[in-house]
Amino acid sequence: MAAERYLRFDVRRPSGWRPLLWPVRVWKVLYPIKRVLKLNLFQQAILGLARARCQDSSEMAELLGLDRQLVAFIIATQLIPNGWMSTLGAVTLQGERVLEDAQDASEEVRMGYAYQDAISGNWLPRFTEALPEIEPKKVDERGYPVFLHDRDSGKEVRPFRLDHAREGALDMSALFEAFARYRTDQDHARQRDEGSDLPTRVRIESFSFVEDTAQQMWLWTWVFPDSAGEQPWLIADPFGLQQAASWLRKPLQEVLPRHEGVARYIADALGETRSSEMSAAEWLHSLENQIDLTMLADFNWSRKVPVVEGYLASVLRRSEMLASQDKSWQEDVTSLLIETHNLAESVLQWLLKAYPPDIRRLPHWNSQRDWKDGEALYYLQFLDLSCASDDVIRQLSQQRLDQVRTAVKRGGSSLKALLFAALLATVDQGRHPFLSLSAEELGLKRMLDMADARNKKAGHSGADRIDKEEAMEYAKFIVEWVQIFKDRY
């Protein structure tokens, strides 16, 4: 029998954790990546002529149909300073290498790994280039793995191991949907943890499977209580991009009534006393119902947009918890700021669906990769919106064109890019809320300040930490802000 294989991507442990081994089927996939070429078309053409012994700029210009001064400018300011051409007009060895790379436009193919949940059969929104395996110290009398928790003390840890249950179909459309979510989560993690070490981002345009079958493995993750959130317990993201993985919690929640063992394991992790007359699964279900009944009593309108409802519930819970504490953990304060930011993003994403901008308003990516000097500023000033102050326009004009395009097309980008796209939508949407709200009513400057605080003060490695009062003020502002649109959801 083949040895059982266990993967551990993230070594961080959430507060109140209990380890869990999640069953997955791991598929090897091949995907092409485009090489980043150092030469543009003009540079490549000029170097090619120089290698063919045509070294006179006038002759080059005539052969290429370009202005002679442009050819001389490219040679003097780009090819020679980069070491690709000598001052005598000859192609250097370095120039030969970059020219060969440019002429060899074939795509490089890499192998990575896609993950299929063995409980629900769904694709997980995670892709990796490596499999960080861990070996158990031993196997106990029941056949379950035992791992070494601390080498110095010899302390052992025995994670609860879930069984493989479902095969799952090879649904390629679902696979690409999972990849789209992975890409969004990567973007958010990069904004949140700027400067920290993140897993290498897998860039995929197409897939092909290496083998006809997948390999059975387990992902190391954690179940932990979250008293400040919208749920009584959470499952940690095994890959470390997010704090929790809703795409694991939901399938586990569905099988709890049939698996008393794992229900008891989760109940023990919560550290609360339950009635002896109730099974662990029944008790956990009662907790879910209590939260559902008491949460958002004054925010019923949010149920029309589930993603807004979820983030709003989390912000309200975390704010209430922090307000009741004399001394707060920095992790709880940071979590409130992150959830506040996510709540604002979710409303902007709803706005983009309800009042979509026209992508044709932006320069096409084939003809223009980024803004020209002053172009983004001109776009925003042209809108002439009372809700967009000069300071807001200045900050938003720093967003890259590709981020704004992504916000318009998919609703998945940074908060500032989403806000840029929402402002752009006012051109085509005559009933857009931004058209009737003033700068004071919308408070976009305050929202941008919150986004800056999240980016600078909510990372794992940031030295500048947000304090409790500031985080709660931002949360209060965003909760009030989302209610501006409650009659439109």
Coordinates of C-alpha atoms in Angstrom, one line a residue:
M1 CA 0.0 0.0 0.0
A2 CA 1.3 3.4 -0.9
A3 CA 2.4 5.7 1.9
E4 CA -0.1 8.3 3.0
R5 CA 1.0 11.8 2.1
Y6 CA 0.5 15.0 4.1
L7 CA 1.1 18.6 3.0
R8 CA 1.7 21.7 5.2
F9 CA 1.9 25.1 3.5
D10 CA 1.3 27.5 6.4
V11 CA 3.0 27.1 9.8
R12 CA 1.1 29.9 11.6
R13 CA -1.4 28.7 14.2
P14 CA -4.6 30.7 14.9
S15 CA -5.7 31.3 18.5
G16 CA -7.5 28.4 20.1
W17 CA -6.5 26.0 17.3
R18 CA -7.0 22.3 16.9
P19 CA -5.2 20.7 13.9
L20 CA -7.2 19.1 11.1
L21 CA -6.1 17.0 8.1
W22 CA -8.3 17.8 5.1
P23 CA -8.5 15.2 2.3
V24 CA -7.8 16.3 -1.2
R25 CA -7.0 14.8 -4.6
V26 CA -4.0 16.5 -6.1
W27 CA -3.8 16.8 -9.9
K28 CA -0.6 17.5 -11.8
V29 CA -1.2 20.1 -14.4
L30 CA 0.9 21.6 -17.2
Y31 CA 0.5 25.3 -18.1
P32 CA 2.4 27.6 -20.4
I33 CA 3.8 30.9 -19.2
K34 CA 4.8 33.7 -21.5
R35 CA 8.4 34.8 -21.4
V36 CA 9.0 38.4 -20.5
L37 CA 11.0 39.8 -23.4
K38 CA 13.5 42.6 -22.9
L39 CA 13.1 44.0 -26.4
N40 CA 10.3 45.9 -27.9
L41 CA 9.5 45.7 -31.6
F42 CA 11.6 48.8 -32.6
Q43 CA 14.6 47.7 -30.6
Q44 CA 14.5 44.2 -32.0
A45 CA 14.3 45.5 -35.6
I46 CA 17.2 47.9 -35.2
L47 CA 19.4 45.2 -33.5
G48 CA 18.5 42.7 -36.2
L49 CA 19.7 45.1 -38.9
A50 CA 22.9 45.9 -36.9
R51 CA 23.6 42.2 -36.7
A52 CA 23.2 42.0 -40.5
R53 CA 25.9 44.6 -40.9
C54 CA 23.5 47.5 -41.5
Q55 CA 24.9 50.0 -39.0
D56 CA 24.0 53.4 -40.5
S57 CA 21.0 55.0 -38.8
S58 CA 19.8 56.7 -42.0
E59 CA 19.8 53.4 -43.9
M60 CA 18.1 51.7 -40.9
A61 CA 15.4 54.4 -40.9
E62 CA 14.8 53.9 -44.6
L63 CA 14.5 50.2 -44.4
L64 CA 12.2 50.3 -41.4
G65 CA 10.1 53.2 -42.6
L66 CA 11.0 55.2 -39.5
D67 CA 12.2 58.7 -38.9
R68 CA 16.1 58.8 -38.8
Q69 CA 16.1 60.8 -35.6
L70 CA 13.9 58.2 -33.9
V71 CA 16.3 55.5 -34.9
A72 CA 19.2 57.5 -33.6
F73 CA 17.4 58.3 -30.4
I74 CA 16.6 54.5 -29.7
I75 CA 20.2 53.6 -30.3
A76 CA 21.6 56.4 -28.1
T77 CA 19.2 56.2 -25.2
Q78 CA 18.2 52.5 -25.1
L79 CA 20.4 50.1 -27.0
I80 CA 23.9 51.5 -26.1
P81 CA 23.0 52.3 -22.4
N82 CA 21.7 48.7 -21.9
G83 CA 24.8 47.3 -23.3
W84 CA 23.2 45.7 -26.3
M85 CA 25.0 47.8 -28.9
S86 CA 28.5 49.3 -28.9
T87 CA 29.1 53.0 -29.7
L88 CA 30.4 51.9 -33.1
G89 CA 27.0 50.4 -33.9
A90 CA 28.0 46.7 -33.5
V91 CA 25.8 44.2 -31.6
T92 CA 27.4 43.1 -28.3
L93 CA 27.3 39.6 -26.9
Q94 CA 24.6 40.7 -24.5
G95 CA 22.7 42.2 -27.4
E96 CA 23.0 38.8 -29.2
R97 CA 21.5 37.0 -26.3
V98 CA 18.5 39.3 -25.8
L99 CA 17.9 39.2 -29.6
E100 CA 17.9 35.4 -29.6
D101 CA 15.5 35.4 -26.7
A102 CA 13.2 37.8 -28.6
Q103 CA 13.3 35.7 -31.7
D104 CA 12.6 32.5 -29.8
A105 CA 9.0 33.3 -28.8
S106 CA 8.0 29.8 -27.8
E107 CA 6.3 29.6 -24.5
E108 CA 7.8 27.9 -21.5
V109 CA 5.8 25.0 -20.0
R110 CA 5.7 24.4 -16.2
M111 CA 4.1 21.9 -14.0
G112 CA 2.0 22.8 -11.0
Y113 CA -0.7 21.3 -8.8
A114 CA -4.5 21.8 -8.6
Y115 CA -6.5 20.6 -5.6
Q116 CA -9.9 18.9 -5.5
D117 CA -11.7 18.7 -2.3
A118 CA -12.4 15.0 -1.4
I119 CA -15.4 15.9 0.7
S120 CA -17.4 18.1 -1.6
G121 CA -15.7 17.2 -4.9
N122 CA -15.2 20.9 -5.6
W123 CA -12.0 22.5 -6.9
L124 CA -10.2 24.5 -4.2
P125 CA -9.3 28.1 -5.2
R126 CA -5.6 27.4 -4.7
F127 CA -2.8 26.4 -7.1
T128 CA 0.9 25.7 -6.2
E129 CA 4.2 24.9 -7.9
A130 CA 5.4 22.7 -5.0
L131 CA 4.2 20.1 -2.6
P132 CA 5.7 20.7 0.9
E133 CA 5.3 17.3 2.4
I134 CA 5.6 16.5 6.1
E135 CA 6.3 13.1 7.6
P136 CA 4.5 11.8 10.7
K137 CA 6.7 10.7 13.6
K138 CA 4.7 7.5 13.8
V139 CA 1.3 5.9 13.2
D140 CA -0.8 5.1 16.3
E141 CA -2.6 1.8 17.0
R142 CA -5.7 3.0 15.0
G143 CA -3.6 3.8 12.0
Y144 CA -3.7 7.6 12.4
P145 CA -0.6 9.8 12.0
V146 CA 1.2 11.4 15.0
F147 CA 3.4 14.4 14.3
L148 CA 6.2 16.0 16.3
H149 CA 5.0 19.4 17.6
D150 CA 8.2 20.5 19.2
R151 CA 11.6 19.0 18.6
D152 CA 13.1 20.3 21.9
S153 CA 10.4 19.0 24.2
G154 CA 9.4 16.0 22.0
K155 CA 5.7 17.0 22.3
E156 CA 3.4 15.3 19.9
V157 CA 0.3 16.4 18.1
R158 CA -2.5 14.2 16.7
P159 CA -4.6 16.0 14.1
F160 CA -8.1 14.8 13.4
R161 CA -8.0 13.2 9.9
L162 CA -11.0 13.4 7.7
D163 CA -11.6 10.6 5.2
H164 CA -11.7 10.8 1.4
A165 CA -15.3 10.6 0.4
R166 CA -15.9 11.9 -3.2
E167 CA -14.2 11.7 -6.5
G168 CA -15.6 14.9 -8.1
A169 CA -15.9 15.6 -11.9
L170 CA -13.2 17.1 -14.0
D171 CA -15.2 20.2 -14.7
M172 CA -12.9 22.6 -16.5
S173 CA -15.2 25.6 -16.2
A174 CA -15.3 25.1 -12.5
L175 CA -11.5 24.8 -12.4
F176 CA -11.1 28.2 -14.1
E177 CA -13.7 29.7 -11.7
A178 CA -11.5 28.4 -8.9
F179 CA -8.5 29.9 -10.5
A180 CA -10.2 33.3 -10.8
R181 CA -10.9 33.2 -7.1
Y182 CA -7.3 32.2 -6.3
R183 CA -6.1 35.2 -8.3
T184 CA -8.4 37.6 -6.4
D185 CA -7.2 36.1 -3.0
Q186 CA -3.6 36.5 -4.1
D187 CA -4.2 40.1 -5.0
H188 CA -5.8 40.8 -1.6
A189 CA -3.0 39.0 0.3
R190 CA -0.4 41.0 -1.6
Q191 CA -2.1 44.3 -0.7
R192 CA -2.6 43.2 2.9
D193 CA 0.9 41.8 3.5
E194 CA 3.1 44.0 1.4
G195 CA 6.7 43.1 2.0
S196 CA 5.9 39.7 3.5
D197 CA 6.8 36.3 1.9
L198 CA 3.8 35.0 0.0
P199 CA 3.5 31.7 -1.9
T200 CA 4.6 32.1 -5.5
R201 CA 1.7 33.2 -7.6
V202 CA 0.9 30.7 -10.3
R203 CA 0.0 32.5 -13.6
I204 CA -2.1 30.3 -15.8
E205 CA -3.9 30.9 -19.1
S206 CA -4.6 27.2 -20.0
F207 CA -4.3 23.8 -18.4
S208 CA -3.5 20.2 -19.4
F209 CA -3.5 17.3 -17.0
V210 CA -0.3 15.3 -16.8
E211 CA -2.0 12.1 -15.6
D212 CA -5.4 10.5 -15.8
T213 CA -5.7 10.1 -12.1
A214 CA -5.1 12.2 -9.0
Q215 CA -3.1 11.4 -5.9
Q216 CA -4.8 11.2 -2.5
M217 CA -3.2 13.5 0.0
W218 CA -4.2 15.5 3.1
L219 CA -3.8 19.3 3.8
W220 CA -2.8 20.4 7.2
T221 CA -5.2 23.0 8.5
W222 CA -6.8 24.2 11.7
V223 CA -10.3 24.5 13.2
F224 CA -10.5 27.4 15.6
P225 CA -13.1 29.5 17.4
D226 CA -14.0 33.0 16.2
S227 CA -16.1 34.7 18.8
A228 CA -15.9 38.0 17.0
G229 CA -17.0 36.8 13.6
E230 CA -20.2 35.8 12.0
Q231 CA -19.7 32.0 12.7
P232 CA -18.8 30.2 16.0
W233 CA -16.0 28.3 14.4
L234 CA -13.8 28.5 11.3
I235 CA -11.4 26.4 9.2
A236 CA -8.1 28.1 8.5
D237 CA -6.9 28.5 4.9
P238 CA -4.3 25.7 4.6
F239 CA -2.4 27.7 2.1
G240 CA -2.1 30.9 4.3
L241 CA -3.6 33.4 1.8
Q242 CA -6.6 34.1 4.0
Q243 CA -7.3 33.7 7.7
A244 CA -10.2 31.3 7.1
A245 CA -11.5 29.3 4.2
S246 CA -15.3 29.4 3.8
W247 CA -14.9 26.9 0.9
L248 CA -13.8 24.3 3.5
R249 CA -16.2 25.3 6.3
K250 CA -19.3 24.9 4.2
P251 CA -18.8 21.3 3.1
L252 CA -17.7 20.3 6.6
Q253 CA -20.8 21.9 8.1
E254 CA -23.0 19.9 5.7
V255 CA -21.5 16.5 6.8
L256 CA -21.4 17.2 10.6
P257 CA -24.8 15.5 11.3
R258 CA -23.4 12.3 9.9
H259 CA -19.9 12.5 11.6
E260 CA -20.2 12.8 15.3
G261 CA -16.5 12.3 15.8
V262 CA -15.5 15.5 13.9
A263 CA -18.4 17.4 15.4
R264 CA -17.2 16.5 18.9
Y265 CA -13.7 17.5 17.9
I266 CA -14.9 21.0 16.8
A267 CA -17.1 21.4 19.8
D268 CA -14.1 20.7 22.1
A269 CA -12.1 23.4 20.2
L270 CA -14.7 26.0 21.1
G271 CA -14.1 25.4 24.8
E272 CA -17.7 25.9 25.8
T273 CA -20.0 23.7 27.9
R274 CA -22.7 22.0 26.0
S275 CA -25.8 20.1 27.3
S276 CA -25.3 16.4 27.9
E277 CA -28.7 15.9 26.2
M278 CA -27.5 17.2 22.9
S279 CA -25.0 15.6 20.5
A280 CA -22.0 17.6 19.4
A281 CA -23.5 18.1 16.0
E282 CA -26.9 19.3 17.4
W283 CA -25.1 21.7 19.8
L284 CA -23.0 23.2 17.0
H285 CA -26.2 23.6 14.9
S286 CA -27.9 25.4 17.8
L287 CA -24.9 27.9 18.0
E288 CA -25.4 28.6 14.3
N289 CA -29.1 29.3 14.8
Q290 CA -28.5 31.6 17.8
I291 CA -26.1 33.7 15.8
D292 CA -28.5 33.8 12.8
L293 CA -31.4 35.0 15.1
T294 CA -29.5 37.7 17.0
M295 CA -27.2 39.0 14.3
L296 CA -28.1 42.0 12.2
A297 CA -31.5 42.7 13.8
D298 CA -31.3 46.3 12.5
F299 CA -29.8 45.4 9.2
N300 CA -32.3 43.1 7.5
W301 CA -31.8 44.9 4.2
S302 CA -28.3 43.4 4.0
R303 CA -29.7 39.9 3.4
K304 CA -30.4 41.0 -0.2
V305 CA -26.6 40.9 -0.8
P306 CA -25.2 37.9 1.1
V307 CA -21.5 38.9 0.7
V308 CA -22.3 42.4 2.2
E309 CA -24.3 40.7 5.0
G310 CA -21.4 38.4 5.9
Y311 CA -18.8 41.1 6.2
L312 CA -21.2 43.5 8.0
A313 CA -22.0 40.8 10.5
S314 CA -18.3 40.3 11.1
V315 CA -17.6 44.0 11.6
L316 CA -20.5 44.4 14.0
R317 CA -19.4 41.4 16.1
R318 CA -15.7 42.4 16.2
S319 CA -16.6 46.0 17.1
E320 CA -18.9 44.8 19.9
M321 CA -16.2 42.5 21.3
L322 CA -13.5 45.2 21.2
A323 CA -15.8 47.7 22.8
S324 CA -16.4 45.4 25.8
Q325 CA -12.7 44.7 26.4
D326 CA -10.4 46.8 28.6
K327 CA -7.4 45.3 27.0
S328 CA -7.5 44.0 23.4
W329 CA -5.2 41.7 21.4
Q330 CA -3.5 43.4 18.5
E331 CA -4.6 40.5 16.2
D332 CA -8.3 41.3 17.0
V333 CA -7.8 45.0 16.3
T334 CA -6.1 44.2 13.0
S335 CA -8.9 41.7 12.1
L336 CA -11.5 44.4 12.6
L337 CA -9.6 46.8 10.2
I338 CA -9.3 44.0 7.6
E339 CA -13.0 43.0 7.8
T340 CA -14.0 46.7 7.6
H341 CA -11.9 47.0 4.4
N342 CA -13.6 43.9 3.0
L343 CA -17.0 45.3 3.8
A344 CA -16.3 48.5 1.9
E345 CA -15.0 46.4 -1.0
S346 CA -18.1 44.2 -1.1
V347 CA -20.4 47.2 -1.4
L348 CA -18.3 48.7 -4.2
Q349 CA -18.4 45.3 -6.0
W350 CA -22.2 45.3 -5.6
L351 CA -22.3 48.9 -7.0
L352 CA -20.3 47.7 -10.1
K353 CA -22.8 44.9 -10.7
A354 CA -25.9 47.1 -10.1
Y355 CA -24.5 50.1 -12.1
P356 CA -21.9 48.6 -14.5
P357 CA -19.4 50.9 -16.2
D358 CA -18.7 50.5 -19.9
I359 CA -15.2 49.0 -20.5
R360 CA -15.0 50.8 -23.8
R361 CA -14.6 54.1 -21.8
L362 CA -11.1 52.9 -21.0
P363 CA -8.1 52.7 -23.5
H364 CA -7.9 49.1 -24.9
W365 CA -5.1 47.0 -23.6
N366 CA -3.9 46.1 -27.1
S367 CA -3.1 49.8 -27.8
Q368 CA -2.2 51.0 -24.3
R369 CA -0.8 49.2 -21.3
D370 CA -0.9 52.0 -18.8
W371 CA -2.1 55.6 -18.4
K372 CA -0.4 58.3 -20.3
D373 CA 0.9 61.2 -18.2
G374 CA -2.0 63.0 -16.5
E375 CA -4.6 60.8 -18.3
A376 CA -6.1 59.2 -15.2
L377 CA -6.4 62.6 -13.6
Y378 CA -8.1 63.9 -16.7
Y379 CA -10.6 61.0 -16.7
L380 CA -11.6 61.7 -13.1
Q381 CA -11.8 65.5 -13.4
F382 CA -13.9 65.1 -16.6
L383 CA -16.6 63.2 -14.6
D384 CA -17.2 66.5 -12.6
L385 CA -18.7 64.7 -9.6
S386 CA -19.5 66.7 -6.5
C387 CA -18.7 63.6 -4.4
A388 CA -15.1 63.5 -5.7
S389 CA -13.0 66.1 -4.1
D390 CA -9.6 67.2 -5.5
D391 CA -7.9 65.1 -2.9
V392 CA -9.9 62.0 -3.8
I393 CA -9.2 62.5 -7.5
R394 CA -5.5 62.9 -6.8
Q395 CA -5.3 59.6 -4.8
L396 CA -7.4 57.6 -7.2
S397 CA -5.4 58.9 -10.2
Q398 CA -2.4 56.8 -8.9
Q399 CA -4.2 53.6 -9.7
R400 CA -2.7 51.6 -12.6
L401 CA -4.8 51.2 -15.7
D402 CA -4.7 47.4 -15.6
Q403 CA -6.2 47.5 -12.1
V404 CA -9.0 49.7 -13.2
R405 CA -9.7 47.5 -16.2
T406 CA -9.9 44.5 -13.9
A407 CA -12.3 46.3 -11.6
V408 CA -14.5 47.2 -14.5
K409 CA -14.4 43.7 -16.1
R410 CA -14.5 41.4 -13.1
G411 CA -15.1 43.5 -10.0
G412 CA -11.9 42.0 -8.5
S413 CA -9.2 44.5 -7.8
S414 CA -8.0 46.8 -5.0
L415 CA -10.5 49.1 -3.2
K416 CA -9.2 52.2 -4.9
A417 CA -9.5 50.6 -8.3
L418 CA -13.0 49.5 -7.5
L419 CA -13.9 53.1 -6.5
F420 CA -12.3 54.5 -9.7
A421 CA -14.5 52.1 -11.7
A422 CA -17.6 53.0 -9.7
L423 CA -17.0 56.7 -10.4
L424 CA -16.5 55.9 -14.1
A425 CA -19.9 54.1 -14.2
T426 CA -21.7 57.5 -13.6
V427 CA -21.1 58.3 -17.3
D428 CA -23.4 55.6 -18.4
Q429 CA -25.7 55.1 -15.4
G430 CA -28.0 58.1 -15.0
R431 CA -29.5 56.7 -11.7
H432 CA -26.1 56.0 -10.1
P433 CA -26.1 56.9 -6.4
F434 CA -22.9 58.9 -6.7
L435 CA -24.6 61.4 -9.0
S436 CA -26.9 62.7 -6.2
L437 CA -24.6 62.4 -3.1
S438 CA -22.2 65.1 -2.0
A439 CA -18.6 64.7 -0.9
E440 CA -19.6 65.1 2.7
E441 CA -22.4 62.5 2.4
L442 CA -20.2 59.8 0.7
G443 CA -17.0 60.5 2.6
L444 CA -14.8 59.0 0.0
K445 CA -11.7 60.7 1.4
R446 CA -12.4 58.9 4.7
M447 CA -12.7 55.6 2.9
L448 CA -9.4 56.1 1.2
D449 CA -7.8 56.9 4.5
M450 CA -9.2 53.6 5.8
A451 CA -7.8 51.7 2.8
D452 CA -4.3 53.3 3.4
A453 CA -4.5 52.3 7.0
R454 CA -5.4 48.7 6.1
N455 CA -2.5 48.5 3.6
K456 CA 0.1 50.0 5.9
K457 CA -1.0 48.8 9.4
A458 CA -2.7 45.4 8.9
G459 CA 0.2 43.3 7.5
H460 CA 1.8 40.4 9.3
S461 CA 5.2 42.1 9.2
G462 CA 4.3 45.8 9.5
A463 CA 5.9 47.7 12.4
D464 CA 3.2 50.4 12.3
R465 CA 0.2 48.9 14.0
I466 CA -3.3 50.5 14.1
D467 CA -4.7 51.2 17.6
K468 CA -8.1 50.1 18.9
E469 CA -9.8 53.5 18.8
E470 CA -8.7 54.2 15.2
A471 CA -9.9 50.8 14.0
M472 CA -13.3 51.2 15.7
E473 CA -13.8 54.7 14.2
Y474 CA -13.1 53.3 10.7
A475 CA -15.6 50.5 11.4
K476 CA -18.2 52.8 12.6
F477 CA -17.8 55.0 9.5
I478 CA -18.0 52.1 7.0
V479 CA -21.1 50.6 8.8
E480 CA -22.8 54.0 8.4
W481 CA -21.5 54.3 4.8
V482 CA -23.0 51.0 3.6
Q483 CA -26.4 52.1 4.9
I484 CA -26.5 55.0 2.5
F485 CA -27.5 52.5 -0.2
K486 CA -29.9 50.3 1.9
D487 CA -32.9 51.4 -0.2
R488 CA -31.1 50.4 -3.4
Y489 CA -29.8 46.9 -2.5

